[in-house]
Coordinates of C-alpha atoms and ligand atoms in Angstrom, one line a residue:
X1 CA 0.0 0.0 0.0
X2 CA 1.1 3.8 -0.6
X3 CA 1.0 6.3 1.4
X4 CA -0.3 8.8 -1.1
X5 CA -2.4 7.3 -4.2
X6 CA -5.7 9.0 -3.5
X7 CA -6.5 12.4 -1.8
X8 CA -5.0 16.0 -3.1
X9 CA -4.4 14.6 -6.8
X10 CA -7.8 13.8 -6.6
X11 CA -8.8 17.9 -6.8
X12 CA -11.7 17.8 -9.1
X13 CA -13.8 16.7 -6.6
X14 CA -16.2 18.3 -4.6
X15 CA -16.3 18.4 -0.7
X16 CA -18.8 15.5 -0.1
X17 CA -17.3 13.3 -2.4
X18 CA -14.1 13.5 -0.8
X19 CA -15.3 12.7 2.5
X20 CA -16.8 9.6 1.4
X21 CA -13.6 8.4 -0.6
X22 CA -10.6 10.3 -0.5
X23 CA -7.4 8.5 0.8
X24 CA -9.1 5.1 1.7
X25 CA -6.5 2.6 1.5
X26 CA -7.7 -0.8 0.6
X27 CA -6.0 -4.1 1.6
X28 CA -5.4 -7.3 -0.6
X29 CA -9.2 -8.5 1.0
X30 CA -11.2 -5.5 -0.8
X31 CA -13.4 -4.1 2.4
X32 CA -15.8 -1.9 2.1
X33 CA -15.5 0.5 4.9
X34 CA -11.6 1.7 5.5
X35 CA -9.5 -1.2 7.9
X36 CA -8.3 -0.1 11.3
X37 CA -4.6 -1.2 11.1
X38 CA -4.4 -1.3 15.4
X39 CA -0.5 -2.0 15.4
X40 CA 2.1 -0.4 16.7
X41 CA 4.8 -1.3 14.1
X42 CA 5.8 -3.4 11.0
X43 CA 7.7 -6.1 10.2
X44 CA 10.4 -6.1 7.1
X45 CA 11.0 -8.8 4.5
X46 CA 14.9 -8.8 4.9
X47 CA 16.9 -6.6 6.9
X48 CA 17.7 -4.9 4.0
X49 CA 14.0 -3.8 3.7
X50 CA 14.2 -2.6 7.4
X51 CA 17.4 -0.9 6.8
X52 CA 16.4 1.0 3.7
X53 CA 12.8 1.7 5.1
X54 CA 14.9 3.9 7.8
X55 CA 17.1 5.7 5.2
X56 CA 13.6 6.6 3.3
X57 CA 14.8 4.9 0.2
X58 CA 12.1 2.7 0.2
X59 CA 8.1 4.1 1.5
X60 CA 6.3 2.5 4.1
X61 CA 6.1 2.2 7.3
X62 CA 8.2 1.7 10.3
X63 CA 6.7 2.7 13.8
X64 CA 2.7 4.2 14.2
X65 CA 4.3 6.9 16.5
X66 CA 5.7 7.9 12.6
X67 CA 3.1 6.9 10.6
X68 CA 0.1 4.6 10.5
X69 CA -2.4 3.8 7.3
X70 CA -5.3 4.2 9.3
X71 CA -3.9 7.9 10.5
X72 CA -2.9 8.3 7.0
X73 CA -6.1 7.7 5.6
X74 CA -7.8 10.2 7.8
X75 CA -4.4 12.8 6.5
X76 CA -4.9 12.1 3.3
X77 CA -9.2 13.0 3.7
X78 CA -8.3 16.4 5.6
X79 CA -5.5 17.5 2.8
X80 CA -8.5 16.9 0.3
X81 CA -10.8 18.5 1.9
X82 CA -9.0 21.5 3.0
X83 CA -7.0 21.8 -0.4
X84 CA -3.6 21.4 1.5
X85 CA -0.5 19.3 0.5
X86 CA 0.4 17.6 3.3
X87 CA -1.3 16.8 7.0
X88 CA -0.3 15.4 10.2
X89 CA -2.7 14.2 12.7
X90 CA -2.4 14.3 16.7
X91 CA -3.9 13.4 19.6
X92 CA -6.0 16.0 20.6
X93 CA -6.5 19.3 19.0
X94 CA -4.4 21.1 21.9
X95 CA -1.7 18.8 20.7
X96 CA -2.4 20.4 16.9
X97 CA -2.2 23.7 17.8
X98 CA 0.9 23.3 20.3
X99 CA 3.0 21.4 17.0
X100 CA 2.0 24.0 14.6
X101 CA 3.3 26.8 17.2
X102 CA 6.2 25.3 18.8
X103 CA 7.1 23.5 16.0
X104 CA 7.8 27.3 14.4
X105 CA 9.6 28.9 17.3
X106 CA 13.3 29.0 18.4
X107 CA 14.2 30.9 21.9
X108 CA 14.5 34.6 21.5
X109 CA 11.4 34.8 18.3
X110 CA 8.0 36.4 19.0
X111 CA 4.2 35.4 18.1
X112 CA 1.4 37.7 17.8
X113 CA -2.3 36.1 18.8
X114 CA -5.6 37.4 19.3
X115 CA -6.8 37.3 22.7
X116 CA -10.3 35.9 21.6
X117 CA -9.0 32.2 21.8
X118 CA -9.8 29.0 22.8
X119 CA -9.0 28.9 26.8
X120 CA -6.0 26.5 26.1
X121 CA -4.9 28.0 23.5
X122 CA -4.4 31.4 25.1
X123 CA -2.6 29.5 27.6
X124 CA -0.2 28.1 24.9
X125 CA 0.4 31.9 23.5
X126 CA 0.3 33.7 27.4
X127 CA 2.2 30.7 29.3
X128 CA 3.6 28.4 27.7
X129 CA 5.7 30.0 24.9
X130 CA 7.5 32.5 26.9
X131 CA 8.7 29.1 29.4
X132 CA 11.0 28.7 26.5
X133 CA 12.1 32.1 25.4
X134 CA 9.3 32.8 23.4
X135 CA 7.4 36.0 23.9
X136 CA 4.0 36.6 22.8
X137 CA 1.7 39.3 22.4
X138 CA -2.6 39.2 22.5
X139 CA -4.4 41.9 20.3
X140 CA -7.9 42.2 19.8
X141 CA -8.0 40.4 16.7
X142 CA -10.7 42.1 15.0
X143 CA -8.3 45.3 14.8
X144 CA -6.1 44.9 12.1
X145 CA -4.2 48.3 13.0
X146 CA -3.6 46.2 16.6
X147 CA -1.5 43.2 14.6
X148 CA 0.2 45.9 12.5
X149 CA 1.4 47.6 15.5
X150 CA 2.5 44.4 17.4
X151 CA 5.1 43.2 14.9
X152 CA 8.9 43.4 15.9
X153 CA 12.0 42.4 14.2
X154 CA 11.8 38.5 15.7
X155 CA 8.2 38.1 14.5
X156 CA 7.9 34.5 13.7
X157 CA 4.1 33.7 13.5
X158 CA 0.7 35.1 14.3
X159 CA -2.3 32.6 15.6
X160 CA -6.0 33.3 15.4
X161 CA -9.1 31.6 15.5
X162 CA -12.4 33.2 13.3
X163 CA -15.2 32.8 14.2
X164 CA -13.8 32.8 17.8
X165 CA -15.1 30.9 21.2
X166 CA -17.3 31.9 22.8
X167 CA -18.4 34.9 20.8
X168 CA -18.1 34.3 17.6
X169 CA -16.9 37.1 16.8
X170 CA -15.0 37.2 13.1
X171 CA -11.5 37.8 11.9
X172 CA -10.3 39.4 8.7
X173 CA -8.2 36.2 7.8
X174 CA -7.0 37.4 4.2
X175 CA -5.6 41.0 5.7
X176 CA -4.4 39.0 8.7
X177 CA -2.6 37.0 6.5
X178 CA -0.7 40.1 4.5
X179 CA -0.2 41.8 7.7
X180 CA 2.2 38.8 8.9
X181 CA 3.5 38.1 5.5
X182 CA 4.9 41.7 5.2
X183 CA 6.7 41.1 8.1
X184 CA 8.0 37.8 7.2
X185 CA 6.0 35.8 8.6
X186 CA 3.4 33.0 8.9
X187 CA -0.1 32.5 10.0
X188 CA -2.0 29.5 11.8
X189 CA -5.5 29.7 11.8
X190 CA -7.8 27.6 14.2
X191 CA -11.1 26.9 12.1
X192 CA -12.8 24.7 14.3
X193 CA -15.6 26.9 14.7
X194 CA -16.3 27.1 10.7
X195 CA -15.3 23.4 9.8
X196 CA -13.3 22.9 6.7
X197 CA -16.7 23.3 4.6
X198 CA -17.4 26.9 5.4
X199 CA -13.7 28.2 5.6
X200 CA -10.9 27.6 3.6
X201 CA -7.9 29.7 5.5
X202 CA -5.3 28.8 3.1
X203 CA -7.0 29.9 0.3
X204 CA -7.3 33.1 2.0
X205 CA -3.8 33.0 2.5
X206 CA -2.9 31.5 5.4
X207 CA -0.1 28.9 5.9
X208 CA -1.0 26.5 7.8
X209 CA -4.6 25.6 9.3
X210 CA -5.4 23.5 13.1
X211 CA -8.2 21.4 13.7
X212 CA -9.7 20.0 17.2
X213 CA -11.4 16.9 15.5
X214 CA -13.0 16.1 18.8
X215 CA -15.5 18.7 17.6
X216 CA -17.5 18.1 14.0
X217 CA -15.2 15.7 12.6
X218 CA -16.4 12.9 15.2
X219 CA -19.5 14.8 15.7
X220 CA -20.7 12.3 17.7
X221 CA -18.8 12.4 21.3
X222 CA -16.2 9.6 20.7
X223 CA -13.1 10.2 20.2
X224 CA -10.1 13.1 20.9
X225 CA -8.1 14.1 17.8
X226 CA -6.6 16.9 16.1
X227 CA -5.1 17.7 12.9
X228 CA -2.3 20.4 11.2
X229 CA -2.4 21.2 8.0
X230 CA -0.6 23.2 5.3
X231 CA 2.4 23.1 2.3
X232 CA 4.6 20.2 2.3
X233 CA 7.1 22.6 3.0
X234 CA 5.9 23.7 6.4
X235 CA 4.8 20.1 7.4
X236 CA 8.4 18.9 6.8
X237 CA 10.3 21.4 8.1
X238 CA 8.0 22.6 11.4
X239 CA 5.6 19.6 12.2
X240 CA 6.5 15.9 11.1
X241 CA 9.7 15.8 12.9
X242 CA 8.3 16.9 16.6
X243 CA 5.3 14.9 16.2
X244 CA 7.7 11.5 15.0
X245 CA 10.2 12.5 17.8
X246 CA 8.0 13.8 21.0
X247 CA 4.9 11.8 19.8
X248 CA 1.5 13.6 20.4
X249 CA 0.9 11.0 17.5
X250 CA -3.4 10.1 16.8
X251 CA -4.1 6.3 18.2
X252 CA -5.2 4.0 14.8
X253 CA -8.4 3.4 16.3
X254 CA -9.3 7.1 17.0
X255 CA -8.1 8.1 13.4
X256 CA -10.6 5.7 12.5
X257 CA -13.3 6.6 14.4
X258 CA -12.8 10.1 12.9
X259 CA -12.3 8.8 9.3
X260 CA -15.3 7.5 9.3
X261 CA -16.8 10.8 11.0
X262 CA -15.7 12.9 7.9
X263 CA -18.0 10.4 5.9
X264 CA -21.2 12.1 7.1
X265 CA -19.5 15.6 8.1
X266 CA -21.3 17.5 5.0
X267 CA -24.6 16.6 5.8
X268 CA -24.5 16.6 9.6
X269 CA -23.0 20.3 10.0
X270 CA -25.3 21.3 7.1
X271 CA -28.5 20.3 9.2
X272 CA -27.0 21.7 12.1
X273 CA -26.3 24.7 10.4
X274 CA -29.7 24.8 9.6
X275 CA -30.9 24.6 13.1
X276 CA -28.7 27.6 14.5
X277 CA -30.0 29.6 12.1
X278 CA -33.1 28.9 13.3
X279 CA -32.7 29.1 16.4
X280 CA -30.9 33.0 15.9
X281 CA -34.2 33.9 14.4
X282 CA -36.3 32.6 17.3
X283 CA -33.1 34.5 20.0
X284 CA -32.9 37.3 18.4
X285 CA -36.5 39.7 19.2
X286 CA -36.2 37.3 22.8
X287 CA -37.9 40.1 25.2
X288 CA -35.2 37.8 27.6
X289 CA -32.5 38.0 25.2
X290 CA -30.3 40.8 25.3
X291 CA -28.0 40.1 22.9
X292 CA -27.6 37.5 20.1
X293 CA -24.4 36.5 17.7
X294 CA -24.7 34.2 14.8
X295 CA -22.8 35.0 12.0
X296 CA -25.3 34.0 9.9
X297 CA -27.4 37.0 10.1
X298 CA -27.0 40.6 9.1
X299 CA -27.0 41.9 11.9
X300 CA -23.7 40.3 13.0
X301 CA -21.2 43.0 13.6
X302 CA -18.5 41.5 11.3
X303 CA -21.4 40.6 8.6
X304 CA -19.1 42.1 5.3
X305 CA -15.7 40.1 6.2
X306 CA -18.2 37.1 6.8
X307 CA -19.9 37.6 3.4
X308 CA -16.6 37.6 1.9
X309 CA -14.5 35.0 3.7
X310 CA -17.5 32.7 4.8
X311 CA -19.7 29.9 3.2
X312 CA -22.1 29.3 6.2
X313 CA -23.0 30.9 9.6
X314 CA -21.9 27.3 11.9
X315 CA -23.4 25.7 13.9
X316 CA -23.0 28.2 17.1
X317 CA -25.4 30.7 18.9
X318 CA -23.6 33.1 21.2
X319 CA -26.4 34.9 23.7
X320 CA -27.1 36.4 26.9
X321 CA -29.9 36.4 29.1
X322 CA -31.4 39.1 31.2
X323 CA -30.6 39.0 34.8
X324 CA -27.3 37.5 34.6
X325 CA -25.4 34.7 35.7
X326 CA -28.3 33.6 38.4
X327 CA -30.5 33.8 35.2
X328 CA -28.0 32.1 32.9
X329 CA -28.2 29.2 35.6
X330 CA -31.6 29.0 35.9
X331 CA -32.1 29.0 32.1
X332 CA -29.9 26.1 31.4
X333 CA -30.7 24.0 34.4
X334 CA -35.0 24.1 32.9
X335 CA -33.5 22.8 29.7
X336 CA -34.7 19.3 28.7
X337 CA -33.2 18.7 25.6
X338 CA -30.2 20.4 25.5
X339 CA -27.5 19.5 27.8
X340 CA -25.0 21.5 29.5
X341 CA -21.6 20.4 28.7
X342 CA -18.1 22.7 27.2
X343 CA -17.8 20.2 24.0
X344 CA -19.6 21.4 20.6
X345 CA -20.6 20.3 17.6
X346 CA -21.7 17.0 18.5
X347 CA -25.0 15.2 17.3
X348 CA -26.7 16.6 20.6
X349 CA -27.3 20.1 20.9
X350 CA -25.1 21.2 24.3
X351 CA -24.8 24.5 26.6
X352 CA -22.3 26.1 27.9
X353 CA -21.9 29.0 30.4
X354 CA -18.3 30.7 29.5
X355 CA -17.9 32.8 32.6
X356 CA -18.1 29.7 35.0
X357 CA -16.5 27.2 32.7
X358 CA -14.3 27.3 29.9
X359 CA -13.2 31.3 30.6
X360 CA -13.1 31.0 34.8
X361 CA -9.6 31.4 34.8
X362 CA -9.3 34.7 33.1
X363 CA -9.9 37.6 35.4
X364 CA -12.9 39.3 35.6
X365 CA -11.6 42.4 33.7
X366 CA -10.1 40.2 31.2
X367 CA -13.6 38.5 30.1
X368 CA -15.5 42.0 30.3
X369 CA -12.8 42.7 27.6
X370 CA -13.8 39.7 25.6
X371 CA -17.3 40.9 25.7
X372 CA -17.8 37.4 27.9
X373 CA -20.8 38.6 30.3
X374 CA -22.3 36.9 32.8
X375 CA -25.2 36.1 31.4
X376 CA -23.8 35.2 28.4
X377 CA -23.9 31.2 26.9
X378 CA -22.8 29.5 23.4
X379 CA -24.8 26.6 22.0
X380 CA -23.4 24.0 20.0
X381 CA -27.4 23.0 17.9
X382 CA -27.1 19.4 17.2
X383 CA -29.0 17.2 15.1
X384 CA -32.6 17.2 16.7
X385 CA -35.6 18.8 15.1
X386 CA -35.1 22.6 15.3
X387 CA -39.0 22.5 17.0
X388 CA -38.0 20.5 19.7
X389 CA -35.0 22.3 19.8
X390 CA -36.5 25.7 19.6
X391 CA -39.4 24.4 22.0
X392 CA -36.7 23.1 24.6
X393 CA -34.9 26.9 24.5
X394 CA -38.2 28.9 24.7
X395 CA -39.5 26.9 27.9
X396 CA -36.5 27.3 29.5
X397 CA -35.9 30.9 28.7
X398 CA -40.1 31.5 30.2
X399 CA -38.3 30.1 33.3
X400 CA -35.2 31.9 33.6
Ligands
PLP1 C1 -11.8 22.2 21.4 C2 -10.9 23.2 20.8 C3 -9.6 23.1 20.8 C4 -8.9 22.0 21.6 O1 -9.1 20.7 21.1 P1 -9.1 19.4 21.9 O2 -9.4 18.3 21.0 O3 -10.1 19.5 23.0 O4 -7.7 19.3 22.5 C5 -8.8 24.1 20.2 N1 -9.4 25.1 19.6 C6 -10.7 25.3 19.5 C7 -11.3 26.4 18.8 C8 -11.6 24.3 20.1 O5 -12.9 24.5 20.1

C-alpha cells in the first residue's frame, strides 16, 4: 500500500465526495468501509528492507508513532478536503495547535495572537511560549491596525481563531494574512468553529490551518483528535519531525473513528447549520435575550468580512440572558433537551456558560474585555428537530 495514491491529486472533486472516498486505503481483502490497522509497528521482508525503510529509500512504514495507514487515511481526507499538501494528525487538538506553534519557534522569536482564543490556547500563546524564550503578544484580533502595531523584528508567526469561542466574533483572515507576511511571517488559523466546509484559511492566504477533530469531525462524542495542515514545506520542516520524535501522534483506532466521522460531516453540519439559524431567528427579538451572535445573520457585527471569507453561519449561537449569571443558571438548568456540557458540535445540541467554565480562569476584567458577560452562553445546535429544539430553548428561557 502507498502512502499517497488517492487524496490532493484527486482535486476535481467536490467536498462531499471527498469525505466519502478520498485516501481510503484498501488491503489485498477488498473491504468496504476503511480497515483499522491497530498495530504499533511493522515487520520487514529482509533486513535490507528494514534498513532502507529507515534511510527513506524505500516508502512504508516503520513505527505508528511515525506513521500509520489508518492515521494516514484520515491525513490524506483532511488535505482533500481542506485543499492542503500535506497533513499530520495528533492526539487532541491542543496537541495540533501546540505542533504547529512550537514546532515554528526557536528561543529569542516572538508570536502575535488574538486574545479571543480557545482557553487552552491562550494558555499556549500567554504561558507556555515565553517558558521557552518565546514571547507573545494578544491583540484584539478584529483590529487589524492592533497586529500591525504588534510586529517586531523577531516576529515569527501570528495565531487566530475566526469565528472565535465563545463569541463568535470574526476575523479578517485574508488582511491578517498580509499583515504577517509583510513582516515575514506566517499565520496558523484555528477553524474549528467554521469546519473545513465553510472556511478555507489557506486559500485566503494563510499557511498552515489547526483542527480539534474532537469537535465536528467525530460529531458524535467519541473520540479526541486533532489535525495540522498546510504546504509540504511547512509540514516537513516545522511539524513531522516533533510529532515523529516527541509523539502527540493520533491512536489508529481514533483516526478511524474520525475517518469515518468525515463520511457524514457534510450533511451533519449542514443540518445543524440549519438549526442555529433557526434558532438566531427565534433569539434574536427574545424580550429575555439581550443580545444574540450568529454569523449567519445581518445583523452580525462582522457581517461584510463574513460575506466575503464565509460559506455558512456554523453551527453556534452566542447569547445572553437578562438578569445574569443567576438567570443564565436558571435557564440552562430548565432545559430538557439540550445538555449542559463545554464540548460542541456534537450530534446533541449542548450549553455552555463561559464565565463559569471554559473562561473562569481569566480575570474578571479580562472577560469583560472579551465581551464574555455573565449572562452570556454558546450553544453548540445538534442534530434534533429545530421544534423541539427551539421548544426546549423557549421553555426554559419562560423560566429563567
Ligand atoms: C476544542 C478546541 C480546541 C482543543 O481541542 P481538543 O481536541 O479538546 O484538544 C482548540 N481550539 C478550539 C477552537 C476548540 O474548540
Amino acid at each position: 500500500m502507498s502512502a499517497s495514491k488517492a487524496g490532493i491529486k484527486a482535486k476535481s472533486y467536490r467536498p462531499e465526495t471527498h469525505l466519502v472516498h478520498t485516501g481510503t486505503l484498501r488491503s489485498q481483502f477488498g473491504e468496504t468501509s476503511e480497515a483499522i490497522f491497530l498495530t504499533q509497528g511493522y515487520v520487514y521482508d529482509s533486513a535490507l528492507t528494514a534498513e532502507r525503510r529507515f534511510t527513506n529509500e524505500e516508502p512504508g512504514y516503520q513505527y505508528s508513532r511515525f506513521s500509520n495507514p489508518t492515521v494516514t487515511m484520515f491525513e490524506e481526507r483532511m488535505c482533500a478536503l481542506e485543499g492542503a499538501e500535506a497533513a499530520r494528525a495528533t492526539a487532541t487538538g491542543m496537541a495540533a495547535v501546540n505542533t504547529a506553534l512550537m514546532g515554528q519557534v526557536r528561543a529569542g522569536d516572538h508570536v502575535v495572537a488574538s486574545k479571543q482564543l480557545f482557553g487552552s490556547c491562550r494558555y499556549i500563546v500567554e504561558d507556555h511560549l515565553p517558558r521557552y524564550g518565546v514571547a507573545s503578544t494578544l491583540v484584539n484580533g478584529t483590529n487589524l491596525d492592533e497586529w500591525k502595531n504588534a510586529v517586531r523584528k523577531n516576529t515569527k508567526t501570528f495565531f487566530l481563531e475566526s469565528p472565535t469561542n465563545p463569541n463568535l466574533e470574526v476575523l479578517d483572515i485574508a488582511a491578517i494574512a498580509k499583515i504577517a507576511h509583510d513582516a515575514g511571517a506566517t499565520l496558523v488559523v484555528d477553524n474549528v468553529f467554521s469546519t473545513p466546509l465553510y472556511q478555507r484559511p489557506l486559500e485566503l492566504g494563510a499557511d498552515c490551518v489547526v483542527y480539534s477533530a474532537t469537535k465536528h469531525i467525530d460529531g458524535q462524542g467519541r473520540c479526541l483528535g486533532g489535525v495540522v495542515l498546510g504546504s509540504q514545506e511547512f509540514i516537513t520542516n516545522n511539524v513531522h519531525q516533533l510529532i515523529r520524535q516527541t509523539g502527540p501522534s493520533l491512536s489508529p483506532f481514533n483516526a478511524w473513528v474520525l475517518l469515518k466521522g468525515l463520511e457524514t460531516l457534510f450533511v451533519r453540519v449542514q443540518r445543524q447549520t440549519d438549526n442555529a439559524a433557526l434558532v438566531a431567528v427565534a433569539l434574536a427579538e427574545h424580550p429575555k435575550v439581550t443580545r444574540s451572535i450568529y454569523p449567519g445573520r445581518p445583523d452580525h457585527p462582522q457581517a461584510d468580512i463574513i460575506s466575503r471569507q464565509m460559506k455558512g453561519g456554523s453551527n453556534l449561537v452566542a447569547f445572553e440572558i437578562k438578569g445574569g449569571k443567576a438567570a443564565a443558571f436558571r435557564f440552562q438548568d430548565a432545559l430538557k433537551l439540550v445538555k449542559i456540557s463545554n464540548n460542541l458540535g456534537d450530534a446533541k445540541s449542548l450549553i455552555t456558560h463561559p464565565a463559569t467554565t471554559t473562561h473562569q480562569r481569566l480575570t474578571p476584567a479580562a472577560r469583560a474585555e472579551l465581551g464574555i458577560t455573565d449572562g452570556m452562553v454558546r450553544l453548540s445546535c445538534g442534530l434534533e428537530h429545530p421544534d423541539d429544539l427551539i421548544d426546549d430553548l423557549l421553555t426554559a428561557l419562560a423560566t429563567a
